[in-house]
Short mmCIF file of C-alpha atoms and ligand atoms in Angstrom, two decimals:
data_model
loop_
_atom_site.label_atom_id
_atom_site.label_comp_id
_atom_site.label_asym_id
_atom_site.label_seq_id
_atom_site.Cartn_x
_atom_site.Cartn_y
_atom_site.Cartn_z
CA MET A 654 -104.38 73.42 82.27
CA ARG A 655 -107.89 73.56 83.69
CA SER A 656 -110.84 75.34 82.31
CA TYR A 657 -112.10 78.29 84.17
CA TRP A 658 -115.46 76.88 85.19
CA VAL A 659 -114.14 73.90 87.12
CA CYS A 660 -114.21 74.58 90.83
CA ASP A 661 -111.47 73.00 92.88
CA GLY A 662 -111.91 69.29 93.08
CA GLU A 663 -115.58 69.61 92.36
CA LYS A 664 -116.86 66.96 90.03
CA MET A 665 -119.71 68.18 87.97
CA ASP A 666 -122.35 65.74 86.95
CA THR A 667 -121.76 64.66 83.33
CA GLY A 668 -125.35 65.10 82.24
CA LYS A 669 -125.47 68.62 83.60
CA ARG A 670 -122.20 69.53 81.92
CA LYS A 671 -123.46 68.16 78.61
CA GLU A 672 -126.44 70.49 78.86
CA GLN A 673 -124.19 73.45 79.67
CA LEU A 674 -121.93 72.74 76.71
CA LYS A 675 -124.99 72.51 74.49
CA VAL A 676 -126.16 75.95 75.52
CA MET A 677 -122.73 77.52 75.05
CA TYR A 678 -122.09 75.82 71.72
CA GLN A 679 -125.47 76.79 70.36
CA ARG A 680 -124.59 80.47 70.83
CA VAL A 681 -121.28 80.00 69.00
CA VAL A 682 -122.42 77.95 66.01
CA ASP A 683 -125.67 79.78 65.30
CA PRO A 684 -124.08 82.94 63.83
CA LEU A 685 -121.81 80.67 61.75
CA GLY A 686 -124.82 79.06 60.06
CA TYR A 687 -124.64 75.72 61.88
CA LYS A 688 -126.94 73.80 64.21
CA PHE A 689 -126.71 70.60 66.23
CA SER A 690 -127.11 67.52 64.09
CA PRO A 691 -130.66 66.13 63.99
CA ASP A 692 -129.05 62.77 64.84
CA GLU A 693 -129.56 62.94 68.59
CA GLU A 694 -127.70 59.73 69.26
CA ILE A 695 -124.50 61.03 67.70
CA VAL A 696 -124.90 64.39 69.45
CA ASP A 697 -125.30 62.70 72.82
CA PHE A 698 -122.36 60.36 72.24
CA LEU A 699 -120.02 63.15 71.12
CA LEU A 700 -120.96 65.45 74.00
CA GLU A 701 -120.36 62.58 76.41
CA GLN A 702 -116.86 62.11 74.96
CA GLU A 703 -116.17 65.82 75.20
CA VAL A 704 -117.15 65.95 78.86
CA GLN A 705 -114.81 63.02 79.53
CA LEU A 706 -112.02 64.75 77.60
CA GLU A 707 -112.65 67.90 79.58
CA LYS A 708 -112.36 65.99 82.85
CA GLU A 709 -109.17 64.32 81.69
CA LYS A 710 -107.43 67.14 79.83
CA GLY A 711 -109.13 70.30 81.09
CA ASN A 712 -110.87 71.20 77.82
CA PRO A 713 -113.71 69.77 75.74
CA PHE A 714 -111.49 68.75 72.84
CA CYS A 715 -112.63 67.26 69.55
CA PRO A 716 -113.31 63.51 69.91
CA CYS A 717 -112.42 62.85 66.25
CA GLN A 718 -109.16 64.75 65.72
CA GLY A 719 -105.72 64.15 67.17
CA LEU A 720 -104.08 66.36 69.79
CA THR A 721 -100.34 66.93 69.73
CA GLY A 722 -99.69 68.62 73.05
CA GLU A 723 -98.72 71.88 71.31
CA ARG A 724 -100.94 74.69 72.50
CA ASP A 725 -101.24 76.43 69.12
CA HIS A 726 -102.36 73.21 67.50
CA ASP A 727 -104.62 71.88 70.23
CA MET A 728 -106.50 75.09 71.01
CA LYS A 729 -107.87 74.98 67.48
CA LEU A 730 -109.43 71.63 68.39
CA VAL A 731 -111.49 72.82 71.33
CA CYS A 732 -115.14 72.39 70.40
CA PRO A 733 -116.66 74.09 68.44
CA CYS A 734 -113.64 74.21 66.17
CA ILE A 735 -115.67 75.43 63.16
CA PRO A 736 -114.05 78.93 63.07
CA PHE A 737 -110.65 77.37 62.39
CA HIS A 738 -111.81 74.93 59.70
CA ARG A 739 -114.48 77.00 58.07
CA GLU A 740 -113.79 76.27 54.42
CA HIS A 741 -113.41 72.55 55.01
CA TYR A 742 -116.59 72.20 57.06
CA ASP A 743 -118.64 74.47 54.80
CA ALA A 744 -117.72 72.17 51.90
CA MET A 745 -119.00 69.14 53.86
CA LYS A 746 -121.94 71.06 55.37
CA ARG A 747 -120.94 69.50 58.68
CA CYS A 748 -118.08 69.58 61.13
CA TRP A 749 -115.61 66.71 61.06
CA CYS A 750 -117.31 64.82 63.91
CA GLY A 751 -120.79 65.59 62.68
CA LEU A 752 -121.85 67.20 65.92
CA PHE A 753 -122.90 70.24 63.89
CA VAL A 754 -124.41 70.51 60.42
CA HIS A 755 -125.39 73.43 58.22
CA LYS A 756 -128.78 74.81 59.19
CA SER A 757 -130.23 73.69 55.84
CA VAL A 758 -129.45 70.00 56.50
CA ASP A 759 -132.34 67.73 57.47
CA ASP A 760 -130.72 64.35 56.88
CA PRO A 761 -127.16 64.19 58.20
CA TYR A 762 -126.71 60.80 56.53
CA GLU A 763 -126.63 62.46 53.12
CA LEU A 764 -123.38 64.11 54.15
CA GLN A 765 -119.90 62.63 53.83
CA GLN A 766 -116.62 63.36 55.49
CA ILE A 767 -114.32 64.85 52.85
CA SER A 768 -110.63 64.64 53.58
CA LEU A 769 -108.50 67.74 53.50
CA LYS A 770 -106.52 66.42 50.56
CA ASP A 771 -109.67 65.64 48.54
CA LEU A 772 -110.92 69.12 49.29
CA GLU A 773 -107.70 70.71 48.03
CA GLU A 774 -107.79 68.55 44.92
CA SER A 775 -111.36 69.46 44.06
CA LYS A 776 -110.52 73.12 44.60
CA ASN A 777 -107.58 72.88 42.19
CA LYS A 778 -109.76 71.13 39.64
CA LYS A 779 -112.33 73.90 39.79
CA LYS A 780 -109.59 76.48 39.33
CA LYS A 781 -108.41 74.69 36.20
CA GLU A 782 -111.92 74.48 34.77
CA ARG A 783 -112.50 78.20 35.26
CA PRO A 784 -109.19 79.92 34.68
CA MET B 1492 -106.47 40.44 50.12
CA LYS B 1493 -105.18 43.98 50.65
CA LYS B 1494 -103.85 44.75 54.06
CA VAL B 1495 -106.04 47.08 56.12
CA VAL B 1496 -104.49 49.26 58.80
CA MET B 1497 -106.29 52.10 60.51
CA TYR B 1498 -105.47 54.91 62.88
CA THR B 1499 -108.36 55.69 65.17
CA LEU B 1500 -109.34 57.46 68.37
CA SER B 1501 -111.06 55.71 71.27
CA THR B 1502 -113.51 58.65 71.46
CA CYS B 1503 -114.54 58.84 67.80
CA PRO B 1504 -117.89 57.32 66.77
CA TRP B 1505 -116.95 57.16 63.07
CA CYS B 1506 -113.88 55.12 63.97
CA MET B 1507 -116.11 52.64 65.76
CA ARG B 1508 -118.44 52.45 62.81
CA ALA B 1509 -115.55 51.92 60.42
CA LYS B 1510 -114.28 49.03 62.53
CA LYS B 1511 -117.76 47.59 62.63
CA PHE B 1512 -117.95 47.69 58.83
CA PHE B 1513 -114.73 45.70 58.43
CA ARG B 1514 -115.78 43.19 61.07
CA GLU B 1515 -119.16 42.69 59.43
CA HIS B 1516 -117.45 42.00 56.12
CA ASP B 1517 -114.95 39.60 57.69
CA ILE B 1518 -112.05 41.75 56.65
CA PRO B 1519 -109.11 41.43 58.98
CA PHE B 1520 -107.59 44.76 60.01
CA GLU B 1521 -105.11 46.24 62.43
CA TYR B 1522 -105.74 49.48 64.26
CA ILE B 1523 -103.99 51.83 66.63
CA ASP B 1524 -105.90 54.21 68.88
CA TYR B 1525 -103.84 57.38 68.57
CA ASP B 1526 -105.03 58.73 71.93
CA LYS B 1527 -103.98 55.55 73.73
CA ALA B 1528 -100.63 55.18 71.99
CA ASP B 1529 -97.23 56.12 73.42
CA ARG B 1530 -95.47 59.33 72.35
CA GLU B 1531 -93.27 57.68 69.78
CA THR B 1532 -96.17 55.94 68.06
CA GLN B 1533 -98.17 59.16 68.15
CA GLN B 1534 -95.32 61.01 66.45
CA ALA B 1535 -95.09 58.33 63.76
CA ILE B 1536 -98.84 58.48 63.14
CA ARG B 1537 -98.74 62.24 62.88
CA GLU B 1538 -95.92 62.12 60.36
CA ASP B 1539 -97.74 59.48 58.34
CA CYS B 1540 -100.90 61.60 58.22
CA LEU B 1541 -99.00 64.74 57.23
CA SER B 1542 -97.03 62.89 54.56
CA HIS B 1543 -100.37 62.06 52.91
CA GLY B 1544 -101.34 65.74 52.90
CA GLU B 1545 -103.83 65.22 55.71
CA GLN B 1546 -104.28 66.44 59.25
CA MET B 1547 -104.94 64.04 62.07
CA SER B 1548 -108.58 63.53 61.27
CA PHE B 1549 -109.81 60.08 62.20
CA PRO B 1550 -110.50 57.40 61.10
CA PHE B 1551 -107.42 57.26 58.86
CA VAL B 1552 -107.76 54.03 56.92
CA LYS B 1553 -105.04 52.44 54.80
CA ILE B 1554 -106.21 49.81 52.34
CA GLY B 1555 -103.22 48.39 50.52
CA ASP B 1556 -101.42 51.42 49.13
CA ASP B 1557 -104.50 53.63 49.25
CA VAL B 1558 -105.60 55.92 52.02
CA VAL B 1559 -109.15 56.88 52.96
CA VAL B 1560 -109.56 59.61 55.54
CA GLY B 1561 -112.99 59.58 57.12
CA TYR B 1562 -115.90 57.19 57.33
CA ASN B 1563 -116.67 56.39 53.73
CA LEU B 1564 -118.19 52.96 53.15
CA ASN B 1565 -118.32 53.34 49.38
CA LYS B 1566 -114.62 54.01 49.17
CA TYR B 1567 -113.77 51.15 51.53
CA ALA B 1568 -115.90 48.76 49.49
CA GLN B 1569 -114.53 49.97 46.19
CA LEU B 1570 -110.91 49.56 47.25
CA LEU B 1571 -111.62 46.10 48.63
CA GLY B 1572 -113.61 45.05 45.59
CA LEU B 1573 -116.70 44.29 47.69
CA MET C 293 -132.61 103.65 75.62
CA SER C 294 -129.00 104.15 76.46
CA SER C 295 -127.25 106.22 79.03
CA TRP C 296 -123.76 107.11 80.11
CA PHE C 297 -122.41 105.69 83.34
CA TYR C 298 -119.37 106.88 85.19
CA ALA C 299 -116.69 104.16 85.16
CA ILE C 300 -113.33 105.43 86.48
CA GLY C 301 -111.15 108.48 86.63
CA GLU C 302 -109.04 108.95 83.50
CA ASN C 303 -105.80 108.55 85.47
CA GLU C 304 -106.79 105.28 87.08
CA LEU C 305 -105.85 103.28 83.99
CA ILE C 306 -102.46 103.50 82.31
CA ASP C 307 -102.03 103.13 78.56
CA GLY C 308 -102.05 99.46 77.53
CA GLY C 309 -103.88 98.60 80.74
CA LYS C 310 -107.21 96.88 81.34
CA MET C 311 -109.67 96.86 84.20
CA PRO C 312 -112.75 94.69 84.78
CA LEU C 313 -115.79 96.57 86.02
CA SER C 314 -119.38 95.87 86.82
CA LEU C 315 -121.70 98.56 85.50
CA GLU C 316 -125.47 98.26 85.87
CA GLY C 317 -125.12 94.51 86.08
CA ASN C 318 -122.91 94.30 82.97
CA LYS C 319 -119.50 92.70 83.30
CA ILE C 320 -117.33 95.10 81.36
CA LEU C 321 -113.67 95.22 80.53
CA LEU C 322 -112.30 98.73 80.19
CA ILE C 323 -109.13 99.04 78.14
CA ARG C 324 -106.93 102.00 77.39
CA GLN C 325 -104.82 101.70 74.26
CA GLU C 326 -102.95 104.46 72.46
CA GLY C 327 -104.76 106.99 74.58
CA VAL C 328 -108.24 105.74 73.66
CA PHE C 329 -110.65 104.01 76.05
CA TYR C 330 -112.48 100.89 74.87
CA ALA C 331 -115.21 99.02 76.73
CA ILE C 332 -116.09 95.45 75.82
CA SER C 333 -117.98 92.66 77.51
CA ASN C 334 -115.67 90.78 79.84
CA LYS C 335 -117.20 87.44 78.92
CA CYS C 336 -115.72 85.39 76.12
CA PRO C 337 -118.44 84.29 73.64
CA HIS C 338 -116.88 80.82 73.46
CA MET C 339 -117.22 79.45 76.97
CA GLY C 340 -117.52 82.57 79.07
CA CYS C 341 -113.99 83.02 80.39
CA PRO C 342 -113.10 86.50 81.66
CA LEU C 343 -111.12 88.36 79.01
CA SER C 344 -109.63 90.52 81.76
CA ARG C 345 -107.22 87.63 82.38
CA GLY C 346 -106.24 87.52 78.74
CA ILE C 347 -103.35 89.14 76.94
CA LEU C 348 -103.70 92.48 75.16
CA ASP C 349 -101.53 93.03 72.12
CA GLY C 350 -102.24 96.25 70.28
CA HIS C 351 -105.98 96.24 69.59
CA VAL C 352 -106.31 92.48 69.95
CA ILE C 353 -107.17 90.66 73.14
CA LYS C 354 -106.57 86.93 73.49
CA CYS C 355 -108.83 84.91 75.77
CA PRO C 356 -106.89 83.11 78.52
CA CYS C 357 -108.84 79.87 78.12
CA HIS C 358 -108.54 78.80 74.47
CA ASP C 359 -106.77 81.72 72.80
CA TRP C 360 -109.67 83.11 70.77
CA GLN C 361 -108.66 86.60 69.64
CA PHE C 362 -110.92 89.65 69.45
CA ASP C 363 -110.52 93.17 68.10
CA ILE C 364 -111.29 95.51 71.00
CA ARG C 365 -112.48 98.23 68.61
CA ASP C 366 -115.45 96.39 67.11
CA GLY C 367 -115.53 93.19 69.20
CA GLU C 368 -115.00 90.92 66.19
CA PHE C 369 -113.54 87.46 66.63
CA LEU C 370 -110.57 87.39 64.26
CA SER C 371 -111.20 83.82 63.05
CA ALA C 372 -114.92 84.30 62.32
CA ARG C 373 -116.20 87.85 61.99
CA GLU C 374 -119.82 86.80 62.58
CA ILE C 375 -118.99 86.21 66.23
CA LYS C 376 -118.66 89.41 68.23
CA ILE C 377 -118.25 90.42 71.80
CA PRO C 378 -120.53 93.31 72.74
CA VAL C 379 -118.74 96.66 72.69
CA PHE C 380 -119.84 99.75 74.57
CA GLY C 381 -119.26 103.39 73.72
CA THR C 382 -116.91 105.42 75.89
CA LYS C 383 -116.26 109.11 76.43
CA VAL C 384 -113.96 111.14 78.62
CA SER C 385 -115.07 114.40 80.12
CA ASP C 386 -113.34 116.42 82.82
CA GLY C 387 -110.92 113.58 83.47
CA ARG C 388 -113.75 111.13 84.03
CA VAL C 389 -114.41 108.06 81.85
CA PHE C 390 -118.02 107.16 80.99
CA VAL C 391 -119.43 104.03 79.38
CA LYS C 392 -122.61 103.96 77.33
CA ILE C 393 -124.97 101.20 78.28
CA TYR C 394 -128.07 100.20 76.38
CA GLY C 395 -131.28 99.18 78.05
CA ALA C 396 -130.14 100.51 81.40
CA VAL C 397 -132.75 102.00 83.68
CA GLN C 398 -131.73 105.46 84.75
S1 SF4 D 1762 -115.23 68.65 64.57
FE1 SF4 D 1762 -117.21 69.16 65.44
S2 SF4 D 1762 -117.33 68.06 67.37
FE2 SF4 D 1762 -115.16 68.06 66.73
S3 SF4 D 1762 -114.40 69.90 67.82
FE3 SF4 D 1762 -114.97 70.52 65.77
S4 SF4 D 1762 -117.03 71.32 66.01
FE4 SF4 D 1762 -116.60 70.10 67.84
S1 FES D 1763 -113.61 80.70 76.60
FE1 FES D 1763 -112.54 82.19 75.49
S2 FES D 1763 -111.55 81.06 73.98
FE2 FES D 1763 -112.67 79.54 75.01
#
């Protein structure tokens, strides 16, 4: 499947596409309370990967999560995937890749990736503490 | 020494940094890039991740019998007794 | 400032149907569902794909590109209510459908 913007056989310049993705993503993540990470190196690296993934697979998929080939699964991993992992990312104050962080975050290196299982466990613990 | 095996993606910066950490500490490890693996291997990796109550979020690092999902140097070090 | 602009004749769109239109420079998708006309922006807030190529199921339209789903009544994205597609008012008078557009110069 190809994304809508790709014209037949036309290869868009990677740098230009990165800029376009940035503009589109900004509009999506802003109302969700996120911004691009202040770590410009990571942002640039991740966007570069996404443009390559888009060229290869037709969509700017997440560079840090695994695709299965099932549409229902994979479409939830098109960047920005924040809407589909809201609770998880809000708990980390960042998305899994760290392309986006909560607007309040100045130092992305204070943040950790929290696994889904750890998140569930800490939720259950809280429930037990406050029945 | 505990055996270290990790599932990674060739596109994921945290996977690269995790590998770098193990190299810098002279800890031998095996890894499989999920995105470069064949279908069968991919299926096995997926099942392994799900069986640990996780999605396919990378890096997925196995240290002995423990699993660390994500780039977490403290946890790696703790499990390896560094 | 907002004003009403003539879009189509009431009979030009069957129930459950959708029609992309350009009104005063706005790319609009007109939808008729259960006898009511809805007008939403035709541009998906994710990456701009035309929702006119998507699938309408009841009051939910699914973008053809990455399956984001929106309520055509209030424009809300079902997976994150903070994200909305612009919706426009509609009215039918004398068999003619009008769409209300803000900021349009008369
Ligand atoms: S985890 Fe971050 S970079 Fe990866 S798809 Fe989701 S929002 Fe994009
Ligand atoms: S452009 Fe509509 S869901 Fe991606």
